[in-house]
Amino acid sequence: MTTAQGYEVILGTLPPGATRAGDLDDTDRKPDPWESAMQATCECLSWRGSWDNLERRHTEDELGETIYREFPIHSRSAITTAHTFLDRGVVTQEELRTKMEQVRAKLERA
C-alpha cells in the first residue's frame, strides 16, 4: 500500500477541509487546456517508452483511491505524474515546490 509520507508537496495543494470532488458526472465536461496538455505529455512519455499508458492508468486508479482520494478525478493525471516523478527521482519535493510556486506567480501576473 502506498503511503502519503514523502508527497507532502502534492498533498499540500488540496485546500484544508476539502471533500472528495469529481464524481463520474464530472468526466463528461470539456477538459481544460492544462488537462489536454497533460494527457499529451503522458502520451509522449508512453510513446517513447518512459511510462507505459496502462501502467499510468493503473497508478492513477491506485493512487486516486488511496492517498489522493480527496482530489478531483480530472486532476489525477497531473497528481499521478508528479507522484511518479518523485518516486523515480526525476524531481525532488523541493524542486517540485519551487516550480509550483513559479507557475502560481506567473498565473497571478497574467
Coordinates of C-alpha atoms in Angstrom, one line a residue:
M1 CA 0.0 0.0 0.0
T2 CA 1.2 3.5 -0.9
T3 CA 1.8 5.9 2.0
A4 CA 1.5 9.7 1.9
Q5 CA 4.9 10.3 3.5
G6 CA 7.2 12.0 1.1
Y7 CA 4.5 13.5 -1.0
E8 CA 3.5 16.5 1.2
V9 CA 4.2 18.9 -1.6
I10 CA 1.4 17.3 -3.6
L11 CA -1.0 16.8 -0.7
G12 CA -0.5 20.4 0.3
T13 CA -2.2 21.5 -2.9
L14 CA -5.6 20.3 -1.6
P15 CA -7.3 23.0 0.4
P16 CA -8.0 22.3 4.1
G17 CA -11.4 20.8 4.7
A18 CA -11.8 19.7 1.1
T19 CA -14.0 16.8 0.4
R20 CA -13.9 14.3 -2.4
A21 CA -14.8 16.0 -5.7
G22 CA -15.4 14.8 -9.2
D23 CA -17.9 12.0 -9.4
L24 CA -18.2 10.3 -12.8
D25 CA -20.7 13.0 -13.8
D26 CA -17.6 15.3 -13.8
T27 CA -15.9 13.3 -16.5
D28 CA -18.5 14.4 -19.2
R29 CA -17.2 18.0 -19.1
K30 CA -14.8 19.5 -21.7
P31 CA -11.2 19.2 -20.4
D32 CA -9.4 22.4 -19.5
P33 CA -6.4 23.2 -21.7
W34 CA -3.9 22.2 -19.0
E35 CA -5.6 18.7 -18.9
S36 CA -5.3 18.2 -22.6
A37 CA -1.6 19.3 -22.4
M38 CA -1.1 16.9 -19.5
Q39 CA -2.6 14.0 -21.5
A40 CA -0.4 14.8 -24.5
T41 CA 2.6 14.8 -22.2
C42 CA 1.6 11.4 -20.8
E43 CA 1.1 10.0 -24.3
C44 CA 4.6 11.2 -25.3
L45 CA 6.1 9.5 -22.3
S46 CA 4.4 6.3 -23.3
W47 CA 5.3 6.6 -26.9
R48 CA 8.9 7.0 -26.0
G49 CA 8.8 4.1 -23.6
S50 CA 9.4 6.1 -20.5
W51 CA 6.0 5.4 -18.8
D52 CA 3.5 3.0 -20.3
N53 CA -0.1 4.3 -20.5
L54 CA -1.5 1.2 -19.0
E55 CA 0.9 1.4 -16.1
R56 CA 0.0 5.1 -15.7
R57 CA -3.7 4.3 -15.6
H58 CA -3.3 1.6 -13.0
T59 CA -1.2 4.1 -11.0
E60 CA -3.9 6.7 -11.3
D61 CA -6.6 4.3 -10.2
E62 CA -4.5 3.0 -7.2
L63 CA -3.4 6.5 -6.0
G64 CA -6.8 8.0 -6.8
E65 CA -8.5 5.6 -4.5
T66 CA -5.9 5.8 -1.7
I67 CA -3.8 8.8 -0.8
Y68 CA -5.3 11.2 -3.4
R69 CA -8.9 10.1 -3.0
E70 CA -10.0 13.6 -2.0
F71 CA -8.6 15.2 -5.2
P72 CA -10.9 15.8 -8.2
I73 CA -10.9 13.0 -10.8
H74 CA -9.8 15.4 -13.5
S75 CA -6.6 16.3 -11.6
R76 CA -5.4 12.7 -11.3
S77 CA -3.1 12.7 -14.3
A78 CA -1.1 15.6 -13.0
I79 CA -1.0 14.3 -9.5
T80 CA 0.0 10.8 -10.5
T81 CA 2.7 12.2 -12.8
A82 CA 4.1 14.3 -10.1
H83 CA 4.0 11.4 -7.6
T84 CA 5.7 9.1 -10.1
F85 CA 8.4 11.7 -10.9
L86 CA 9.1 11.9 -7.1
D87 CA 9.2 8.1 -6.9
R88 CA 11.7 7.9 -9.8
G89 CA 13.9 10.7 -8.5
V90 CA 13.2 12.8 -11.6
V91 CA 12.3 15.7 -9.3
T92 CA 12.6 16.3 -5.5
Q93 CA 9.9 17.7 -3.4
E94 CA 11.8 21.0 -3.1
E95 CA 12.2 21.2 -6.9
L96 CA 8.5 20.5 -7.4
R97 CA 7.5 23.0 -4.7
T98 CA 9.7 25.7 -6.4
K99 CA 8.3 25.0 -9.8
M100 CA 4.7 25.1 -8.5
E101 CA 5.4 28.5 -6.8
Q102 CA 6.9 29.8 -10.1
V103 CA 3.8 28.7 -12.0
R104 CA 1.4 30.2 -9.5
A105 CA 3.3 33.6 -9.6
K106 CA 3.2 33.6 -13.4
L107 CA -0.5 32.9 -13.4
E108 CA -1.1 35.7 -10.8
R109 CA 0.6 38.1 -13.2
A110 CA -1.4 37.0 -16.2

